[in-house]
PDB file of C-alpha atoms and ligand atoms in Angstrom:
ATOM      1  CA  UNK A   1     -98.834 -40.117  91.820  1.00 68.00           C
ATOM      2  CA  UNK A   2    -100.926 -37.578  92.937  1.00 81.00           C
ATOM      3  CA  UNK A   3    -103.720 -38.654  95.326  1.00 93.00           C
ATOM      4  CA  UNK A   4    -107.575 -37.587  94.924  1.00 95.00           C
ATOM      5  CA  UNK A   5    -106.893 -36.316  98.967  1.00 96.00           C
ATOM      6  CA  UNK A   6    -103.734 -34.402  97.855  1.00 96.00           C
ATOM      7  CA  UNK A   7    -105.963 -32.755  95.010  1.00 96.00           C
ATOM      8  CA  UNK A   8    -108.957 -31.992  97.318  1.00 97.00           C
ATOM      9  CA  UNK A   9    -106.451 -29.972  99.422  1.00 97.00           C
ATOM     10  CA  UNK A  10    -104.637 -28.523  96.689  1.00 96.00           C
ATOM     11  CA  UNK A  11    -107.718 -27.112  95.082  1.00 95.00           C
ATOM     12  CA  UNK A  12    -109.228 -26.205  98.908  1.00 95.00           C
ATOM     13  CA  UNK A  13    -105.744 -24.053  99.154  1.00 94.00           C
ATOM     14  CA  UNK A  14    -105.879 -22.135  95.289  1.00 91.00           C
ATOM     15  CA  UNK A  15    -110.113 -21.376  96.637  1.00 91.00           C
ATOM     16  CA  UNK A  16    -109.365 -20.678 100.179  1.00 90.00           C
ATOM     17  CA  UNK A  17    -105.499 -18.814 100.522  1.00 86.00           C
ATOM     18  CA  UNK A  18    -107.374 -15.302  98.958  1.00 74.00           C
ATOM     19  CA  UNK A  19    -110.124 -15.946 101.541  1.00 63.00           C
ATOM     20  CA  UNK A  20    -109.500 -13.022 104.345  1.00 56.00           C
ATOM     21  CA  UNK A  21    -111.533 -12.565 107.358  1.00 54.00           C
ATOM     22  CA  UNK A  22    -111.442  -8.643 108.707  1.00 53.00           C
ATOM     23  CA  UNK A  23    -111.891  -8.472 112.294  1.00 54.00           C
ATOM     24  CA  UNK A  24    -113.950 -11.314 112.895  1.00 51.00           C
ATOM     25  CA  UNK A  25    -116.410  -9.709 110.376  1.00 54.00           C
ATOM     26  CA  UNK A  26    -118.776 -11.246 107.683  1.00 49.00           C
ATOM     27  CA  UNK A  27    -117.133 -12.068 104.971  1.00 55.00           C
ATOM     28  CA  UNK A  28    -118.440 -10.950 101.817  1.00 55.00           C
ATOM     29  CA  UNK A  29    -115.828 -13.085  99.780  1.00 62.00           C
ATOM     30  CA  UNK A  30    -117.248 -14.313  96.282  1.00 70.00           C
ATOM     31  CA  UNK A  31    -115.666 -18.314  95.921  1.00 80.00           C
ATOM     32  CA  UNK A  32    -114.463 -18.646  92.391  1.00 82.00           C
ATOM     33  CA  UNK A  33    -117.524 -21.047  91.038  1.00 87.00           C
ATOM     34  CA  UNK A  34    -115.726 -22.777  88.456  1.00 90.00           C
ATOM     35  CA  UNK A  35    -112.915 -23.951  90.981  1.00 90.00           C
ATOM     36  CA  UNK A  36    -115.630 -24.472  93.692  1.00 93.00           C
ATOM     37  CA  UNK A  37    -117.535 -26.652  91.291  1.00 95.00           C
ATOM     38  CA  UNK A  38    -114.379 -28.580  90.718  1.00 96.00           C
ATOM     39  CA  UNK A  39    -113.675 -29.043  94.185  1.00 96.00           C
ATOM     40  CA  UNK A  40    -117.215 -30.522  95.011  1.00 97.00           C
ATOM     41  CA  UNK A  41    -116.904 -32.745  92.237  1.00 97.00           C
ATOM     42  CA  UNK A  42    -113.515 -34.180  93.684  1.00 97.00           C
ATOM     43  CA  UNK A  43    -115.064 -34.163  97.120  1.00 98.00           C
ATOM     44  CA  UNK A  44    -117.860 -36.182  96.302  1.00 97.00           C
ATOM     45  CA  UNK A  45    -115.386 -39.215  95.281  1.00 96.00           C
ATOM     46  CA  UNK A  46    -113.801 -39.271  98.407  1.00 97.00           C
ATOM     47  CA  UNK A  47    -113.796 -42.788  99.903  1.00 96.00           C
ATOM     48  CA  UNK A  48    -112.626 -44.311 102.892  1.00 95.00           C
ATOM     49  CA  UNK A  49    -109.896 -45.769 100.872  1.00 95.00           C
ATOM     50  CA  UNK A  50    -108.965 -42.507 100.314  1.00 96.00           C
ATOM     51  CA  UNK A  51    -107.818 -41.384 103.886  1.00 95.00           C
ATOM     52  CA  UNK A  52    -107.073 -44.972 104.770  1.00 95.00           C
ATOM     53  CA  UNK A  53    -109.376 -45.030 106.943  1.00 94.00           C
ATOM     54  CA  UNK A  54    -109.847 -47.882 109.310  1.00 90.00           C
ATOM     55  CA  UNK A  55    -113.778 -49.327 110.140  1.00 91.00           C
ATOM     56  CA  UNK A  56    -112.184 -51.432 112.538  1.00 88.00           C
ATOM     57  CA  UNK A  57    -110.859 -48.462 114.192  1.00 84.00           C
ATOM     58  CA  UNK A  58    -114.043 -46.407 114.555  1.00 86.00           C
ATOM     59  CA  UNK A  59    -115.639 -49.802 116.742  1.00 82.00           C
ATOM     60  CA  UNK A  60    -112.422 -51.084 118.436  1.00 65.00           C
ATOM     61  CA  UNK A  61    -112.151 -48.767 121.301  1.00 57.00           C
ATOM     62  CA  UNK A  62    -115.985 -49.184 121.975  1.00 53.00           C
ATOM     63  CA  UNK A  63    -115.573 -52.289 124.481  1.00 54.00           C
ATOM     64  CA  UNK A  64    -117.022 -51.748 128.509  1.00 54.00           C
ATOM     65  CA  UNK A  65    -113.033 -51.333 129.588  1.00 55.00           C
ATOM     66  CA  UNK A  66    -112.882 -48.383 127.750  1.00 59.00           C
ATOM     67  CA  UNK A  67    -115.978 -46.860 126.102  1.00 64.00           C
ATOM     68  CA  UNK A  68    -115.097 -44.199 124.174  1.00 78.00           C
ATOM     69  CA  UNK A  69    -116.945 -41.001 122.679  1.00 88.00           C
ATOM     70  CA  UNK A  70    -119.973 -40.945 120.853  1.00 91.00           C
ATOM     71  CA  UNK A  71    -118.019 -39.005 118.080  1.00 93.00           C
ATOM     72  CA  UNK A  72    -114.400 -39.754 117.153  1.00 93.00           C
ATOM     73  CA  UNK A  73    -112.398 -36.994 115.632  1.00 92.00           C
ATOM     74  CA  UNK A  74    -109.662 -36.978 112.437  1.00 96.00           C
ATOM     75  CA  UNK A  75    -107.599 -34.100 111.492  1.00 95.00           C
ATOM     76  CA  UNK A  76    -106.526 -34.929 108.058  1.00 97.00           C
ATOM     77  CA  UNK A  77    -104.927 -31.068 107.236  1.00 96.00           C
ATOM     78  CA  UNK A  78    -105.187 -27.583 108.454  1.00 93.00           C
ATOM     79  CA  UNK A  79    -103.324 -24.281 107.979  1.00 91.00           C
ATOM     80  CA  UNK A  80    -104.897 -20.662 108.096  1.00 86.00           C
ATOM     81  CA  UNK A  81    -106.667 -21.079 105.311  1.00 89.00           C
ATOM     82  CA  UNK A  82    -108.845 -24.003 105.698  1.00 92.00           C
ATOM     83  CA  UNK A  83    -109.416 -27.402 107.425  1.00 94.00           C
ATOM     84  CA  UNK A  84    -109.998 -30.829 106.101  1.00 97.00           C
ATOM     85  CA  UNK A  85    -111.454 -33.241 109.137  1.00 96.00           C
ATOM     86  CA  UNK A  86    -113.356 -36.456 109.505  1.00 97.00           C
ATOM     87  CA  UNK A  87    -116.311 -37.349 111.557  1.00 96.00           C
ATOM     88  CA  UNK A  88    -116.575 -40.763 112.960  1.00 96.00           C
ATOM     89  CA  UNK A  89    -120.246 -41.618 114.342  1.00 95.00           C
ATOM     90  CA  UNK A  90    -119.731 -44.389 116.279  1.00 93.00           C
ATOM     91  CA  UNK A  91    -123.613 -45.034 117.230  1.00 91.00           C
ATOM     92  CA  UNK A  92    -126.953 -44.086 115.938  1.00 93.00           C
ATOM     93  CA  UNK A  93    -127.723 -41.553 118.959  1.00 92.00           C
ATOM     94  CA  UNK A  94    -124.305 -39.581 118.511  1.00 93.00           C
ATOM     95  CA  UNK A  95    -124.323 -36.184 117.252  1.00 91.00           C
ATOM     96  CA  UNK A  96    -123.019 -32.983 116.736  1.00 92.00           C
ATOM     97  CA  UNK A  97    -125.719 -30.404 118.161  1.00 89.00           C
ATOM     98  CA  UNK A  98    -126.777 -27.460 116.688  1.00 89.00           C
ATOM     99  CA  UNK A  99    -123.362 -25.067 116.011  1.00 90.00           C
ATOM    100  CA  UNK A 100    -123.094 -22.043 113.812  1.00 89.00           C
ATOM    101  CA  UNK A 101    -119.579 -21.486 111.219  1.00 90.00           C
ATOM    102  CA  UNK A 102    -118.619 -17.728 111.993  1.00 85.00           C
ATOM    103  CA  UNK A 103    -117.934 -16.199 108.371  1.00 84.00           C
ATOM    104  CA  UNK A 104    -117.038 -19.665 107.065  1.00 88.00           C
ATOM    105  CA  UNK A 105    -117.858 -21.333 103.994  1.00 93.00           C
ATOM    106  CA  UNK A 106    -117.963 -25.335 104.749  1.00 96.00           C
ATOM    107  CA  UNK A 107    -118.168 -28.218 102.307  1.00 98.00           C
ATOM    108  CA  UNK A 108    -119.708 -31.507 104.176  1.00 98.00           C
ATOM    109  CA  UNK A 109    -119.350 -35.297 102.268  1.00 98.00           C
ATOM    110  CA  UNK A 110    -120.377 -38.730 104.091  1.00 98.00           C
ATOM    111  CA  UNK A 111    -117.851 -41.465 103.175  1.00 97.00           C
ATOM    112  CA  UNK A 112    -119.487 -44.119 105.113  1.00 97.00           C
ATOM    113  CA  UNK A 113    -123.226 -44.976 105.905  1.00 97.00           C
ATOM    114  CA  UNK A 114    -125.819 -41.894 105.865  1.00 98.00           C
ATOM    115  CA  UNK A 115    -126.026 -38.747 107.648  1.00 98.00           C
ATOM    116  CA  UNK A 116    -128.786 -36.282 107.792  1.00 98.00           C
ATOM    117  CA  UNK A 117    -128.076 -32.458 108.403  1.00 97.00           C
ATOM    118  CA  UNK A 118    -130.272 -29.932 109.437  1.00 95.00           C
ATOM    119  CA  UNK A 119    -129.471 -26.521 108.702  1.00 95.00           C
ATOM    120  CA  UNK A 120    -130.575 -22.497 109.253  1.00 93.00           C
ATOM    121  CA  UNK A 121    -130.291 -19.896 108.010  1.00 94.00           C
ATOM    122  CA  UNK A 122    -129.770 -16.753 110.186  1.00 90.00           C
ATOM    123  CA  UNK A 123    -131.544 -13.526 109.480  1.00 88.00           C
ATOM    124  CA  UNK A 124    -130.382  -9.982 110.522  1.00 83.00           C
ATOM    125  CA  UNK A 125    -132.567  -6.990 111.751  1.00 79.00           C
ATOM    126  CA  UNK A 126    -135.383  -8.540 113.232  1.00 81.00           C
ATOM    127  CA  UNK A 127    -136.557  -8.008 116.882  1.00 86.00           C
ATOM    128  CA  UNK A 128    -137.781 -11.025 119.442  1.00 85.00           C
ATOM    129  CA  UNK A 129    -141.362 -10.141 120.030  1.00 85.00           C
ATOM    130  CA  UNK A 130    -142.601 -10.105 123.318  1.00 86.00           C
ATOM    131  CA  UNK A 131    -144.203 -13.907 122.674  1.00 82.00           C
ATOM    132  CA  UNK A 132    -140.626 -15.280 122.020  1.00 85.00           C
ATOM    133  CA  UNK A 133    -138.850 -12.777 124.884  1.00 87.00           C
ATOM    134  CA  UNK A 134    -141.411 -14.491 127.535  1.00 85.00           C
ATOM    135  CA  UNK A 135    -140.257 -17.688 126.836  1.00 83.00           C
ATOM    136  CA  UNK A 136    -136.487 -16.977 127.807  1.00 84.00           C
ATOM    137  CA  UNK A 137    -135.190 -15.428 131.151  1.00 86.00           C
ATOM    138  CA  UNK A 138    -134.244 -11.689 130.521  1.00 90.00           C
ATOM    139  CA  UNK A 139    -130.136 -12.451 130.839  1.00 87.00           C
ATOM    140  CA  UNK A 140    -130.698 -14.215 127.748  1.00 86.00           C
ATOM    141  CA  UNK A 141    -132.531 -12.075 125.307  1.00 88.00           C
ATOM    142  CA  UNK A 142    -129.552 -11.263 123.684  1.00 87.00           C
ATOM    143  CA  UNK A 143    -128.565 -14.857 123.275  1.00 87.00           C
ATOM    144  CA  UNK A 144    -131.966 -15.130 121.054  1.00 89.00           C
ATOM    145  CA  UNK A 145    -130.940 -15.557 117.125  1.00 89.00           C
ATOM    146  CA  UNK A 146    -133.707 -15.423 114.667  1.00 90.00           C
ATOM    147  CA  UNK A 147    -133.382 -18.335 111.946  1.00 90.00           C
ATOM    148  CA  UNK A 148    -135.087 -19.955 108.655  1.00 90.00           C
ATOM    149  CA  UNK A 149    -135.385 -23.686 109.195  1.00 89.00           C
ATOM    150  CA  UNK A 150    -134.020 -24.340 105.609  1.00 92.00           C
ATOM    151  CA  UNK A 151    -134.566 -28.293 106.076  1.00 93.00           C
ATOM    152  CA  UNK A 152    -133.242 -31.791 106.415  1.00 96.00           C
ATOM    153  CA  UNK A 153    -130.486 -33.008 104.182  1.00 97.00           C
ATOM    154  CA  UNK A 154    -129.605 -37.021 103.905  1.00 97.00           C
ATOM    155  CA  UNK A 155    -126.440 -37.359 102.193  1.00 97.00           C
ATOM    156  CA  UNK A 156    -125.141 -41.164 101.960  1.00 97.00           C
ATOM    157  CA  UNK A 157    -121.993 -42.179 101.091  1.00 96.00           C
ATOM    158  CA  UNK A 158    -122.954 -43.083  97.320  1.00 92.00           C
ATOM    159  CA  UNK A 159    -124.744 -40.247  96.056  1.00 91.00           C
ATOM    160  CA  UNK A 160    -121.505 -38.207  95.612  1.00 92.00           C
ATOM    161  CA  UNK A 161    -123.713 -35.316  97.003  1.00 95.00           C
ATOM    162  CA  UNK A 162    -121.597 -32.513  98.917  1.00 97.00           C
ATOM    163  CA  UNK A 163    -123.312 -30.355 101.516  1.00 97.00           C
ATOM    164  CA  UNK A 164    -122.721 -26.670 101.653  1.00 96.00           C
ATOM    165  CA  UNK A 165    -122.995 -23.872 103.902  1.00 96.00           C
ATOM    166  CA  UNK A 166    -121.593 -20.087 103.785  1.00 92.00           C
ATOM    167  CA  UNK A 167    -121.517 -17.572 105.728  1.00 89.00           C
ATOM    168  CA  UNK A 168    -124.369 -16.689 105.411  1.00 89.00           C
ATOM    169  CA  UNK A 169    -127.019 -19.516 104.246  1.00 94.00           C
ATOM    170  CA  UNK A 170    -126.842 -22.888 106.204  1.00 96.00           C
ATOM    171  CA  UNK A 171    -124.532 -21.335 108.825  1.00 94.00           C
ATOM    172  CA  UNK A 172    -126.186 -23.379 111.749  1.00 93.00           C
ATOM    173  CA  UNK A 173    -126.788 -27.113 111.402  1.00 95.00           C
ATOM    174  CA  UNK A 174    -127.119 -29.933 113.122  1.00 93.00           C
ATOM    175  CA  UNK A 175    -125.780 -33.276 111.977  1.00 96.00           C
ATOM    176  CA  UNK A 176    -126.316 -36.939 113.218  1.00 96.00           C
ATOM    177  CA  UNK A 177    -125.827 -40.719 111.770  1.00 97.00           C
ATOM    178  CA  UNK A 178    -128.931 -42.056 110.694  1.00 97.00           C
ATOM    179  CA  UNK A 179    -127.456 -45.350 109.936  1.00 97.00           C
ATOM    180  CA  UNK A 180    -125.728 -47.439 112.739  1.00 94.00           C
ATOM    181  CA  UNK A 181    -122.633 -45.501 112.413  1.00 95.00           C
ATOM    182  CA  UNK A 182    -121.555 -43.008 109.611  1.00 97.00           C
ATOM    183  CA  UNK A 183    -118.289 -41.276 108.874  1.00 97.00           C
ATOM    184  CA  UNK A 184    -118.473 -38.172 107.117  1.00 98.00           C
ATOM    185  CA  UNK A 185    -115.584 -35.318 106.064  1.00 98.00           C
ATOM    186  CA  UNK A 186    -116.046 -31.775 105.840  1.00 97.00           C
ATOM    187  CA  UNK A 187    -113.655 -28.764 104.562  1.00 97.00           C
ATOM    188  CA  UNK A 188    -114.406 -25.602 106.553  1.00 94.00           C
ATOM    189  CA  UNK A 189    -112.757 -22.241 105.546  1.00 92.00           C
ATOM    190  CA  UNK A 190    -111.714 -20.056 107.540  1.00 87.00           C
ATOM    191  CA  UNK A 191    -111.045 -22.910 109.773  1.00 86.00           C
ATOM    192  CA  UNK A 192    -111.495 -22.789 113.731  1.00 78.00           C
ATOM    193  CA  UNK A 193    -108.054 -21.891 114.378  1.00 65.00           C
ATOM    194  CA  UNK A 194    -106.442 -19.861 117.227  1.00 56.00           C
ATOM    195  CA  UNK A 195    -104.544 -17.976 114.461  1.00 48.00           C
ATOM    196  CA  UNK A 196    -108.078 -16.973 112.912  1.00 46.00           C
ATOM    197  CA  UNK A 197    -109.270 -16.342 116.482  1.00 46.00           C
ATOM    198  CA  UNK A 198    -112.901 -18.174 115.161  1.00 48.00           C
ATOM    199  CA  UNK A 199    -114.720 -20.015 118.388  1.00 55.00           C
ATOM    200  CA  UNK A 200    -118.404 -21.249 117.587  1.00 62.00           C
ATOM    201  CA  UNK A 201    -121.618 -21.332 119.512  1.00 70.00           C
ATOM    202  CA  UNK A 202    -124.205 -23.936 120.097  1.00 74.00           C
ATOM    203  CA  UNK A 203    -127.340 -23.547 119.793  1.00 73.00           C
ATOM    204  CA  UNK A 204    -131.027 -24.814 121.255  1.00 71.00           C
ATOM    205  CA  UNK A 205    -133.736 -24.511 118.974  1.00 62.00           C
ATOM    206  CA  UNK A 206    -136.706 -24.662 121.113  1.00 58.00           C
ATOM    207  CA  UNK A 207    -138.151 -21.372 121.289  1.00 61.00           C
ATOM    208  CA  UNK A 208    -140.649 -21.134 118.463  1.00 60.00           C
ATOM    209  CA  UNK A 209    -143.935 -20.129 119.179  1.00 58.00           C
ATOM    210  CA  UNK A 210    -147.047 -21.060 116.694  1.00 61.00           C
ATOM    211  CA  UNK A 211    -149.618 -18.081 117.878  1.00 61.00           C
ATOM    212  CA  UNK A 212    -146.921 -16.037 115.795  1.00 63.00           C
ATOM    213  CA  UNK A 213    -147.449 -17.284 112.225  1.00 60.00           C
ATOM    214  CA  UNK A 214    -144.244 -16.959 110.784  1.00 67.00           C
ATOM    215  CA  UNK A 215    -141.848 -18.825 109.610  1.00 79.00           C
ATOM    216  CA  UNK A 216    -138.634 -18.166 112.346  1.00 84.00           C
ATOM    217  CA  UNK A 217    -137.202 -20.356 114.141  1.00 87.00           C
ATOM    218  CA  UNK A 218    -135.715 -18.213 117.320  1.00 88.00           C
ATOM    219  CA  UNK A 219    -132.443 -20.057 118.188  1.00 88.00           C
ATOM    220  CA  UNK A 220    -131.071 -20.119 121.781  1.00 87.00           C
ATOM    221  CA  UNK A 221    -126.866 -19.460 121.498  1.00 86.00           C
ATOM    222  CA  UNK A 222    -125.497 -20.998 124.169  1.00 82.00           C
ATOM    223  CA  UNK A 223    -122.028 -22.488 125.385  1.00 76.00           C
ATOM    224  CA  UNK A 224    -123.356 -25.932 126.514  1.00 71.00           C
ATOM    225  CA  UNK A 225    -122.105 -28.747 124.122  1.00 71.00           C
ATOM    226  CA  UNK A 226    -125.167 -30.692 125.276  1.00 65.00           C
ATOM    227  CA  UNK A 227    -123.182 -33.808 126.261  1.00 74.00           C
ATOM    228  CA  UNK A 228    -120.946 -33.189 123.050  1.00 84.00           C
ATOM    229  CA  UNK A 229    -117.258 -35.130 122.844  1.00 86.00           C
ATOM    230  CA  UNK A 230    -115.021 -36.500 120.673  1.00 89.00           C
ATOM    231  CA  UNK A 231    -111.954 -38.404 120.933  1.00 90.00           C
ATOM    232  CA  UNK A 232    -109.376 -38.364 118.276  1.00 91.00           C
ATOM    233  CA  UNK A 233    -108.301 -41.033 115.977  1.00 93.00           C
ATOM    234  CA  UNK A 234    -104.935 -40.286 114.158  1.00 94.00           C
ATOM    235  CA  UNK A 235    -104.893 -39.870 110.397  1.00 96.00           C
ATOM    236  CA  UNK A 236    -102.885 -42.415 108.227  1.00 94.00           C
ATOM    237  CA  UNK A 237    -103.418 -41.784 104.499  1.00 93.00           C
ATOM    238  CA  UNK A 238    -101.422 -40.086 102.365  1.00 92.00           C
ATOM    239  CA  UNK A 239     -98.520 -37.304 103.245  1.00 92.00           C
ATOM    240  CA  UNK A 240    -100.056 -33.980 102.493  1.00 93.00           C
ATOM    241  CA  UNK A 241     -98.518 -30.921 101.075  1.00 90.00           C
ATOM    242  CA  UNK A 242    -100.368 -27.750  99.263  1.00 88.00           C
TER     243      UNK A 242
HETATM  244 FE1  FE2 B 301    -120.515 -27.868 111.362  1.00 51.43          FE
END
């Protein structure tokens, strides 16, 4: 019998196996919409039961001998072509800070509690006035991204709602538990890979100012997680093969 996870991966493979990155450029790949549409509507079903995933797991190695990470971390599948992972938030504070996708496409579904995600969108061709440049030291002008806050999204495990992002809109977000704890799954394609050479920035989004009137968000790249860690819990649902 074949398994709703073994279809979400075979589907993610017919989308994503065409998808080529050139030189760690933009990719300008159109997704098939029909079989995109499909996939999010496959996604969104995904339970817990699904990946066999344990609750008792996500809280058992959270005792004062040995505390473990804020965020635990499940590799369900990866090859070249995409990744399938799950997101364990083990407390309400935990979070994964602000981090762009380099040229990927991501799909983003919360099989336990709630999550909320914050995303941006990145905008090309625009110059840091001098009221944003003043607020950074001069080493990291260049680090300065400019940005459309497009929002908050709060996706809860029932609402078989699927957060996107591409490569270009929704490329940065941030994403944190807003119940006790909250596991969520995404697919990301191309997927952070040594063979697709992809590495990802973090970001702080502090440097806004008001006097300027517009509507950009200047974002801070950085390469400080900001306290971020995971620890891995192994995946034991069904054998995968695409
Ligand atoms: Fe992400």
């Amino acid at each position: 019998m074949t398994t709703i996870i073994q279809n979400v991966c075979k589907i993610s493979q017919n989308i994503f196996s065409s998808f080529v990155r050139v030189n760690g450029q933009k990719s300008m790949a159109i997704l098939d919409e029909t079989n995109v549409s499909t996939l999010k509507k496959l996604f969104a079903q995904l339970t817990l039961n699904d990946i066999h995933y344990d609750l008792d797991e996500l809280s058992s190695l959270n005792n004062e001998c040995t505390p473990s990470a804020p965020i635990t971390y499940t590799s369900i599948f990866q090859n070249q072509f995409f990744s399938l992972t799950v997101f364990g938030f083990r407390k309400q504070s935990s979070r994964i800070p602000l981090h762009d996708h380099p040229c990927m496409h991501g799909f983003i579904k919360c099989v336990y509690g709630s999550i909320s995600i914050k995303s941006y969108t990145i905008i090309d061709n625009f110059s840091a006035p001098n009221e944003i440049l003043n607020k950074v030291s001069e080493s990291d002008h260049h680090c300065l991204v400019p940005s459309i806050y497009v929002g908050e999204e709060i996706i809860t495990s029932d609402d078989y709602h699927v957060g996107t992002l591409t490569p270009i809109d929704r490329n940065i977000h941030e994403i944190r538990p807003i119940t006790n704890s909250a596991i969520m799954a995404d697919i990301i394609s191309p997927p952070y890979t040594e063979l697709t050479n992809s590495y990802f920035y973090f970001f702080i989004d502090t440097v806004y100012d008001e006097r300027l009137d517009r509507n950009i968000t200047w974002l801070l790249r950085t390469m400080d997680s900001r306290d971020y860690y995971c620890d891995t819990l192994i995946y034991r649902g069904p054998n995968i093969l695409v």
